[in-house]
Amino acid sequence: MEIIRSIKGLREAVSAARQRGLSIGLVPTMGALHAGHLSLVARARAENDFVVTSIFVNPTQFNNPEDLRTYPRTEEADTAKLEKAGVDVAFIPDADEIYPEPDTRIFDLGPVAETMEGAMRPGHFNGVAQIVSKLFYYVTPTRAYFGEKDFQQIAVIRRMAELEGFDIEIVDCPICRESDGLAMSSRNVRLTSEQREIAPVIHRTLDSSRDWARDHSLESTKRYVIDTVNSFPHMQTEYFEIADPLTMQPLQEWPSEGETVGCITVYCGDVRLIDNIKYPPKNLSK
Ligand code: PAF
């Protein structure tokens, strides 16, 4: 595996691969790699001839400086994992390489970026669009891989790709969970052992809400999830919305057809955790 820190070096490696007629898979990450990231890498490895993984803690998508400061950085361990996973190129630039001058681009991401994470973290999705579009321009991958834990992020990236006219297959990959159900996240390492024991209540509650949803209204299902999660120590739900999975618009009632997605953000102490669950179509709800 080659570790590349410059955009020029990345472009050269990728263009050599392309000249050999290879398909290229891109897995963008912010490092602190866990099994969830490695499942994206494994999928990219299985579906492409040449795999690029980027590790870059992108400052423009952090609206909370403390979150940026404390975001885990574990480059040595990360590169060992990527090497073992058979990645061809690990692209690990520093911030000056990516942003030699401030990126002033504002993307017209539309309604998908305005709700939930978009409403709670102003500027976050524009920052995601900035970095992912740069990576798409440098690598022009055949396919790019993203985890469904950040469900709304995938909708935003699809919109950005459409706006910029990228001919790239965006592949969404299922959430990876710890054995107790907690969605894998780089932020989990910041939980105290007591918080870590409680945090799986998020997934347990979302899971049981699928049963609740069968004979309760959407509003009652939201209440059930929020009240249950908040009844545990350290846990404070920031939002829980049940939304249309394409438009990301929160719904007031169960739709007569089609799946819905319940998206939650919970503060466990000061660690912000996110998760989601799909509700099947045509719930028997009132
Ligand atoms: O999901 C993430 O880790 C980041 O938002 C991404 C897509 C790597 C962009 O920085």
mmCIF file of C-alpha atoms and ligand atoms in Angstrom:
data_model
loop_
_atom_site.group_PDB
_atom_site.id
_atom_site.type_symbol
_atom_site.label_atom_id
_atom_site.label_comp_id
_atom_site.label_asym_id
_atom_site.label_seq_id
_atom_site.Cartn_x
_atom_site.Cartn_y
_atom_site.Cartn_z
ATOM 1 C CA MET A 1 0.000 0.000 0.000
ATOM 2 C CA GLU A 2 1.226 3.441 -0.897
ATOM 3 C CA ILE A 3 0.714 6.306 1.561
ATOM 4 C CA ILE A 4 0.248 9.525 -0.399
ATOM 5 C CA ARG A 5 -0.007 12.963 1.168
ATOM 6 C CA SER A 6 -0.136 15.249 -1.872
ATOM 7 C CA ILE A 7 -2.930 15.814 -4.368
ATOM 8 C CA LYS A 8 -0.363 15.622 -7.188
ATOM 9 C CA GLY A 9 0.827 12.192 -6.006
ATOM 10 C CA LEU A 10 -2.761 11.006 -5.677
ATOM 11 C CA ARG A 11 -3.655 12.158 -9.187
ATOM 12 C CA GLU A 12 -0.579 10.384 -10.601
ATOM 13 C CA ALA A 13 -1.351 7.083 -8.843
ATOM 14 C CA VAL A 14 -4.970 7.181 -9.924
ATOM 15 C CA SER A 15 -4.227 8.113 -13.513
ATOM 16 C CA ALA A 16 -1.690 5.258 -13.767
ATOM 17 C CA ALA A 17 -4.417 2.873 -12.545
ATOM 18 C CA ARG A 18 -6.910 4.293 -14.997
ATOM 19 C CA GLN A 19 -4.451 3.945 -17.888
ATOM 20 C CA ARG A 20 -4.240 0.253 -17.013
ATOM 21 C CA GLY A 21 -8.038 0.121 -17.415
ATOM 22 C CA LEU A 22 -8.662 -0.500 -13.712
ATOM 23 C CA SER A 23 -11.916 0.369 -11.962
ATOM 24 C CA ILE A 24 -11.386 2.579 -8.922
ATOM 25 C CA GLY A 25 -13.168 2.397 -5.571
ATOM 26 C CA LEU A 26 -12.957 5.323 -3.132
ATOM 27 C CA VAL A 27 -13.659 5.080 0.597
ATOM 28 C CA PRO A 28 -13.564 8.555 2.184
ATOM 29 C CA THR A 29 -12.986 8.491 5.969
ATOM 30 C CA MET A 30 -11.908 10.715 8.795
ATOM 31 C CA GLY A 31 -9.754 7.949 10.253
ATOM 32 C CA ALA A 32 -10.002 6.310 13.703
ATOM 33 C CA LEU A 33 -10.958 3.311 11.651
ATOM 34 C CA HIS A 34 -13.204 0.616 13.085
ATOM 35 C CA ALA A 35 -14.873 -2.479 11.666
ATOM 36 C CA GLY A 36 -17.566 -0.302 10.078
ATOM 37 C CA HIS A 37 -14.999 1.501 7.927
ATOM 38 C CA LEU A 38 -13.287 -1.776 7.158
ATOM 39 C CA SER A 39 -16.569 -3.224 5.885
ATOM 40 C CA LEU A 40 -16.701 -0.343 3.364
ATOM 41 C CA VAL A 41 -13.101 -1.043 2.389
ATOM 42 C CA ALA A 42 -13.852 -4.763 1.995
ATOM 43 C CA ARG A 43 -16.805 -3.974 -0.241
ATOM 44 C CA ALA A 44 -14.721 -1.546 -2.309
ATOM 45 C CA ARG A 45 -11.963 -4.159 -2.541
ATOM 46 C CA ALA A 46 -14.441 -6.801 -3.750
ATOM 47 C CA GLU A 47 -16.021 -4.544 -6.369
ATOM 48 C CA ASN A 48 -13.038 -2.628 -7.802
ATOM 49 C CA ASP A 49 -9.555 -3.286 -9.156
ATOM 50 C CA PHE A 50 -7.911 -0.369 -7.355
ATOM 51 C CA VAL A 51 -8.917 0.983 -3.939
ATOM 52 C CA VAL A 52 -8.185 4.426 -2.521
ATOM 53 C CA THR A 53 -9.029 5.244 1.102
ATOM 54 C CA SER A 54 -8.710 8.797 2.332
ATOM 55 C CA ILE A 55 -8.071 9.765 5.935
ATOM 56 C CA PHE A 56 -8.764 13.422 6.557
ATOM 57 C CA VAL A 57 -10.437 15.052 9.536
ATOM 58 C CA ASN A 58 -12.176 17.697 7.494
ATOM 59 C CA PRO A 59 -12.296 20.974 9.450
ATOM 60 C CA THR A 60 -14.988 22.590 7.290
ATOM 61 C CA GLN A 61 -17.641 20.085 8.350
ATOM 62 C CA PHE A 62 -17.182 20.645 12.092
ATOM 63 C CA ASN A 63 -19.424 23.332 13.478
ATOM 64 C CA ASN A 64 -18.143 22.658 16.993
ATOM 65 C CA PRO A 65 -14.416 23.447 17.478
ATOM 66 C CA GLU A 66 -14.268 21.201 20.557
ATOM 67 C CA ASP A 67 -15.581 18.254 18.526
ATOM 68 C CA LEU A 68 -12.869 18.915 15.905
ATOM 69 C CA ARG A 69 -10.183 19.197 18.578
ATOM 70 C CA THR A 70 -11.164 15.967 20.339
ATOM 71 C CA TYR A 71 -11.889 13.924 17.202
ATOM 72 C CA PRO A 72 -9.728 10.769 17.567
ATOM 73 C CA ARG A 73 -6.611 10.649 15.374
ATOM 74 C CA THR A 74 -4.918 7.259 15.102
ATOM 75 C CA GLU A 75 -2.945 7.323 11.841
ATOM 76 C CA GLU A 76 -0.490 4.545 12.601
ATOM 77 C CA ALA A 77 -3.153 2.045 13.621
ATOM 78 C CA ASP A 78 -5.324 3.149 10.678
ATOM 79 C CA THR A 79 -2.649 2.594 8.041
ATOM 80 C CA ALA A 80 -1.874 -0.863 9.485
ATOM 81 C CA LYS A 81 -5.572 -1.773 9.137
ATOM 82 C CA LEU A 82 -5.767 -0.440 5.576
ATOM 83 C CA GLU A 83 -2.624 -2.278 4.553
ATOM 84 C CA LYS A 84 -4.082 -5.523 5.934
ATOM 85 C CA ALA A 85 -7.367 -4.856 4.128
ATOM 86 C CA GLY A 86 -5.543 -4.698 0.795
ATOM 87 C CA VAL A 87 -5.983 -0.997 0.038
ATOM 88 C CA ASP A 88 -3.793 0.279 -2.817
ATOM 89 C CA VAL A 89 -3.525 3.922 -1.788
ATOM 90 C CA ALA A 90 -4.064 5.608 1.576
ATOM 91 C CA PHE A 91 -4.466 9.325 0.880
ATOM 92 C CA ILE A 92 -3.579 11.228 4.071
ATOM 93 C CA PRO A 93 -3.227 14.936 3.315
ATOM 94 C CA ASP A 94 -2.911 17.726 5.852
ATOM 95 C CA ALA A 95 -5.358 20.619 5.978
ATOM 96 C CA ASP A 96 -3.086 23.006 4.016
ATOM 97 C CA GLU A 97 -2.907 20.530 1.153
ATOM 98 C CA ILE A 98 -6.695 20.369 0.854
ATOM 99 C CA TYR A 99 -7.445 23.981 1.752
ATOM 100 C CA PRO A 100 -4.446 26.130 0.696
ATOM 101 C CA GLU A 101 -7.005 28.914 0.804
ATOM 102 C CA PRO A 102 -10.494 28.920 2.333
ATOM 103 C CA ASP A 103 -13.065 26.962 0.350
ATOM 104 C CA THR A 104 -15.824 29.505 -0.250
ATOM 105 C CA ARG A 105 -18.020 27.226 -2.345
ATOM 106 C CA ILE A 106 -21.650 27.084 -1.210
ATOM 107 C CA PHE A 107 -23.540 24.100 -2.594
ATOM 108 C CA ASP A 108 -27.240 24.352 -3.353
ATOM 109 C CA LEU A 109 -27.977 21.113 -1.556
ATOM 110 C CA GLY A 110 -31.699 21.830 -1.276
ATOM 111 C CA PRO A 111 -34.242 20.376 1.162
ATOM 112 C CA VAL A 112 -32.345 17.103 1.849
ATOM 113 C CA ALA A 113 -29.708 19.140 3.663
ATOM 114 C CA GLU A 114 -32.049 21.407 5.602
ATOM 115 C CA THR A 115 -33.665 19.024 8.073
ATOM 116 C CA MET A 116 -32.313 17.055 11.060
ATOM 117 C CA GLU A 117 -28.463 17.129 10.891
ATOM 118 C CA GLY A 118 -28.702 20.101 8.531
ATOM 119 C CA ALA A 119 -30.841 22.047 11.008
ATOM 120 C CA MET A 120 -28.775 21.066 14.056
ATOM 121 C CA ARG A 121 -25.326 21.555 12.514
ATOM 122 C CA PRO A 122 -25.385 24.655 10.298
ATOM 123 C CA GLY A 123 -22.728 24.455 7.582
ATOM 124 C CA HIS A 124 -21.962 20.799 8.304
ATOM 125 C CA PHE A 125 -23.330 19.389 5.066
ATOM 126 C CA ASN A 126 -21.775 22.165 2.987
ATOM 127 C CA GLY A 127 -18.424 21.154 4.519
ATOM 128 C CA VAL A 128 -19.099 17.500 3.682
ATOM 129 C CA ALA A 129 -19.963 18.509 0.100
ATOM 130 C CA GLN A 130 -16.738 20.541 -0.123
ATOM 131 C CA ILE A 131 -14.439 17.718 0.907
ATOM 132 C CA VAL A 132 -16.262 14.900 -0.881
ATOM 133 C CA SER A 133 -16.437 16.897 -4.120
ATOM 134 C CA LYS A 134 -12.693 17.603 -3.890
ATOM 135 C CA LEU A 135 -12.004 13.894 -3.385
ATOM 136 C CA PHE A 136 -14.286 13.050 -6.301
ATOM 137 C CA TYR A 137 -12.402 15.541 -8.515
ATOM 138 C CA TYR A 138 -8.975 14.183 -7.508
ATOM 139 C CA VAL A 139 -9.845 10.483 -7.737
ATOM 140 C CA THR A 140 -12.795 10.385 -10.191
ATOM 141 C CA PRO A 141 -13.620 6.947 -8.798
ATOM 142 C CA THR A 142 -15.859 4.418 -10.489
ATOM 143 C CA ARG A 143 -17.626 3.881 -7.156
ATOM 144 C CA ALA A 144 -17.562 5.627 -3.767
ATOM 145 C CA TYR A 145 -18.623 3.956 -0.514
ATOM 146 C CA PHE A 146 -20.479 5.476 2.447
ATOM 147 C CA GLY A 147 -22.002 3.984 5.595
ATOM 148 C CA GLU A 148 -25.737 4.199 6.287
ATOM 149 C CA LYS A 149 -25.151 5.291 9.890
ATOM 150 C CA ASP A 150 -24.919 8.757 8.351
ATOM 151 C CA PHE A 151 -28.085 8.167 6.381
ATOM 152 C CA GLN A 152 -28.838 11.791 5.568
ATOM 153 C CA GLN A 153 -25.207 12.397 4.554
ATOM 154 C CA ILE A 154 -25.612 9.881 1.724
ATOM 155 C CA ALA A 155 -28.658 11.762 0.401
ATOM 156 C CA VAL A 156 -26.642 14.993 0.546
ATOM 157 C CA ILE A 157 -23.682 13.438 -1.267
ATOM 158 C CA ARG A 158 -25.992 12.107 -3.982
ATOM 159 C CA ARG A 159 -27.380 15.609 -4.413
ATOM 160 C CA MET A 160 -23.883 17.133 -4.551
ATOM 161 C CA ALA A 161 -22.836 14.515 -7.135
ATOM 162 C CA GLU A 162 -25.885 15.352 -9.226
ATOM 163 C CA LEU A 163 -25.176 19.102 -9.016
ATOM 164 C CA GLU A 164 -21.526 18.655 -10.002
ATOM 165 C CA GLY A 165 -22.349 16.124 -12.729
ATOM 166 C CA PHE A 166 -20.169 13.330 -11.339
ATOM 167 C CA ASP A 167 -20.574 10.000 -13.083
ATOM 168 C CA ILE A 168 -19.800 8.028 -9.937
ATOM 169 C CA GLU A 169 -21.792 5.187 -8.414
ATOM 170 C CA ILE A 170 -22.548 6.081 -4.790
ATOM 171 C CA VAL A 171 -22.738 2.833 -2.844
ATOM 172 C CA ASP A 172 -24.489 2.881 0.528
ATOM 173 C CA CYS A 173 -23.442 0.183 2.959
ATOM 174 C CA PRO A 174 -25.321 -1.153 5.998
ATOM 175 C CA ILE A 175 -24.565 0.053 9.537
ATOM 176 C CA CYS A 176 -22.041 -2.095 11.418
ATOM 177 C CA ARG A 177 -22.911 -2.684 15.054
ATOM 178 C CA GLU A 178 -21.084 -3.836 18.139
ATOM 179 C CA SER A 179 -22.380 -7.145 19.556
ATOM 180 C CA ASP A 180 -24.675 -5.196 21.931
ATOM 181 C CA GLY A 181 -26.186 -3.229 19.040
ATOM 182 C CA LEU A 182 -24.369 0.102 19.407
ATOM 183 C CA ALA A 183 -23.696 1.545 15.951
ATOM 184 C CA MET A 184 -19.946 1.601 15.341
ATOM 185 C CA SER A 185 -18.575 5.132 15.407
ATOM 186 C CA SER A 186 -15.161 6.689 15.860
ATOM 187 C CA ARG A 187 -16.698 8.774 18.656
ATOM 188 C CA ASN A 188 -17.554 5.672 20.741
ATOM 189 C CA VAL A 189 -14.016 5.634 22.191
ATOM 190 C CA ARG A 190 -14.859 8.886 23.971
ATOM 191 C CA LEU A 191 -17.618 7.245 26.050
ATOM 192 C CA THR A 192 -16.823 6.472 29.683
ATOM 193 C CA SER A 193 -17.292 2.807 30.609
ATOM 194 C CA GLU A 194 -20.609 3.640 32.302
ATOM 195 C CA GLN A 195 -21.839 5.562 29.226
ATOM 196 C CA ARG A 196 -20.640 2.781 26.952
ATOM 197 C CA GLU A 197 -22.801 0.308 28.887
ATOM 198 C CA ILE A 198 -25.883 2.482 28.520
ATOM 199 C CA ALA A 199 -25.408 3.630 24.893
ATOM 200 C CA PRO A 200 -26.815 0.434 23.272
ATOM 201 C CA VAL A 201 -30.230 1.539 24.540
ATOM 202 C CA ILE A 202 -30.385 3.715 21.413
ATOM 203 C CA HIS A 203 -30.471 0.767 19.043
ATOM 204 C CA ARG A 204 -32.566 -1.385 21.422
ATOM 205 C CA THR A 205 -35.200 1.344 21.570
ATOM 206 C CA LEU A 206 -35.197 1.942 17.815
ATOM 207 C CA ASP A 207 -35.540 -1.786 17.303
ATOM 208 C CA SER A 208 -38.460 -2.151 19.713
ATOM 209 C CA SER A 209 -40.097 0.931 18.173
ATOM 210 C CA ARG A 210 -40.687 -1.109 15.032
ATOM 211 C CA ASP A 211 -43.148 -3.231 17.066
ATOM 212 C CA TRP A 212 -44.629 -0.142 18.691
ATOM 213 C CA ALA A 213 -45.087 1.444 15.271
ATOM 214 C CA ARG A 214 -47.285 -1.406 14.119
ATOM 215 C CA ASP A 215 -50.269 -0.206 16.126
ATOM 216 C CA HIS A 216 -49.379 3.342 17.073
ATOM 217 C CA SER A 217 -49.351 6.637 15.253
ATOM 218 C CA LEU A 218 -46.112 8.140 13.988
ATOM 219 C CA GLU A 219 -46.309 10.851 16.661
ATOM 220 C CA SER A 220 -46.734 8.237 19.399
ATOM 221 C CA THR A 221 -43.784 6.258 18.001
ATOM 222 C CA LYS A 222 -41.606 9.349 18.172
ATOM 223 C CA ARG A 223 -42.677 9.971 21.789
ATOM 224 C CA TYR A 224 -42.000 6.335 22.653
ATOM 225 C CA VAL A 225 -38.434 6.519 21.313
ATOM 226 C CA ILE A 226 -37.564 9.902 22.821
ATOM 227 C CA ASP A 227 -39.056 9.153 26.258
ATOM 228 C CA THR A 228 -37.479 5.696 26.459
ATOM 229 C CA VAL A 229 -33.989 6.862 25.483
ATOM 230 C CA ASN A 230 -34.175 9.935 27.757
ATOM 231 C CA SER A 231 -35.225 7.792 30.731
ATOM 232 C CA PHE A 232 -31.664 6.422 30.939
ATOM 233 C CA PRO A 233 -28.931 8.286 32.788
ATOM 234 C CA HIS A 234 -26.528 10.350 30.630
ATOM 235 C CA MET A 235 -28.888 10.131 27.637
ATOM 236 C CA GLN A 236 -30.454 13.198 26.062
ATOM 237 C CA THR A 237 -32.082 12.950 22.652
ATOM 238 C CA GLU A 238 -31.305 15.928 20.433
ATOM 239 C CA TYR A 239 -33.842 14.926 17.797
ATOM 240 C CA PHE A 240 -35.709 11.906 16.593
ATOM 241 C CA GLU A 241 -37.578 12.250 13.318
ATOM 242 C CA ILE A 242 -39.287 9.735 11.087
ATOM 243 C CA ALA A 243 -38.612 10.863 7.546
ATOM 244 C CA ASP A 244 -39.040 10.033 3.908
ATOM 245 C CA PRO A 245 -35.796 8.194 3.034
ATOM 246 C CA LEU A 246 -35.389 10.010 -0.288
ATOM 247 C CA THR A 247 -36.356 13.576 0.538
ATOM 248 C CA MET A 248 -35.255 13.488 4.217
ATOM 249 C CA GLN A 249 -38.377 15.459 5.105
ATOM 250 C CA PRO A 250 -39.816 14.563 8.537
ATOM 251 C CA LEU A 251 -43.318 13.086 8.348
ATOM 252 C CA GLN A 252 -46.311 13.779 10.575
ATOM 253 C CA GLU A 253 -48.180 10.566 9.726
ATOM 254 C CA TRP A 254 -47.276 7.147 8.425
ATOM 255 C CA PRO A 255 -47.421 7.244 4.637
ATOM 256 C CA SER A 256 -49.798 4.838 2.922
ATOM 257 C CA GLU A 257 -46.898 3.207 1.124
ATOM 258 C CA GLY A 258 -43.116 3.070 1.115
ATOM 259 C CA GLU A 259 -40.483 2.650 3.778
ATOM 260 C CA THR A 260 -39.658 5.387 6.264
ATOM 261 C CA VAL A 261 -36.483 6.015 8.209
ATOM 262 C CA GLY A 262 -36.245 7.006 11.840
ATOM 263 C CA CYS A 263 -33.151 9.166 12.452
ATOM 264 C CA ILE A 264 -31.930 9.877 15.950
ATOM 265 C CA THR A 265 -29.174 11.905 17.560
ATOM 266 C CA VAL A 266 -28.481 11.437 21.239
ATOM 267 C CA TYR A 267 -26.013 13.080 23.565
ATOM 268 C CA CYS A 268 -24.526 10.419 25.788
ATOM 269 C CA GLY A 269 -22.784 12.723 28.232
ATOM 270 C CA ASP A 270 -21.035 15.077 25.815
ATOM 271 C CA VAL A 271 -20.583 12.493 23.059
ATOM 272 C CA ARG A 272 -22.990 12.940 20.175
ATOM 273 C CA LEU A 273 -24.177 9.589 18.825
ATOM 274 C CA ILE A 274 -26.325 9.032 15.772
ATOM 275 C CA ASP A 275 -28.266 6.033 14.547
ATOM 276 C CA ASN A 276 -31.278 5.180 12.408
ATOM 277 C CA ILE A 277 -33.773 2.463 11.644
ATOM 278 C CA LYS A 278 -36.056 1.643 8.722
ATOM 279 C CA TYR A 279 -39.778 1.165 9.258
ATOM 280 C CA PRO A 280 -41.420 -1.147 6.753
ATOM 281 C CA PRO A 281 -44.100 0.171 4.403
ATOM 282 C CA LYS A 282 -47.761 0.243 5.279
ATOM 283 C CA ASN A 283 -47.509 0.091 9.028
ATOM 284 C CA LEU A 284 -50.745 -0.980 10.623
ATOM 285 C CA SER A 285 -50.608 2.230 12.598
ATOM 286 C CA LYS A 286 -53.616 4.335 13.475
HETATM 287 O O1 PAF B 1 -18.641 10.233 7.141
HETATM 288 C C1 PAF B 1 -17.502 10.722 7.283
HETATM 289 O O2 PAF B 1 -16.613 10.138 7.910
HETATM 290 C C2 PAF B 1 -17.201 12.087 6.677
HETATM 291 O O3 PAF B 1 -18.307 12.912 6.739
HETATM 292 C C3 PAF B 1 -16.653 11.996 5.241
HETATM 293 C C4 PAF B 1 -17.680 11.418 4.284
HETATM 294 C C5 PAF B 1 -15.394 11.154 5.228
HETATM 295 C C6 PAF B 1 -16.290 13.394 4.745
HETATM 296 O O4 PAF B 1 -15.335 13.996 5.566
#
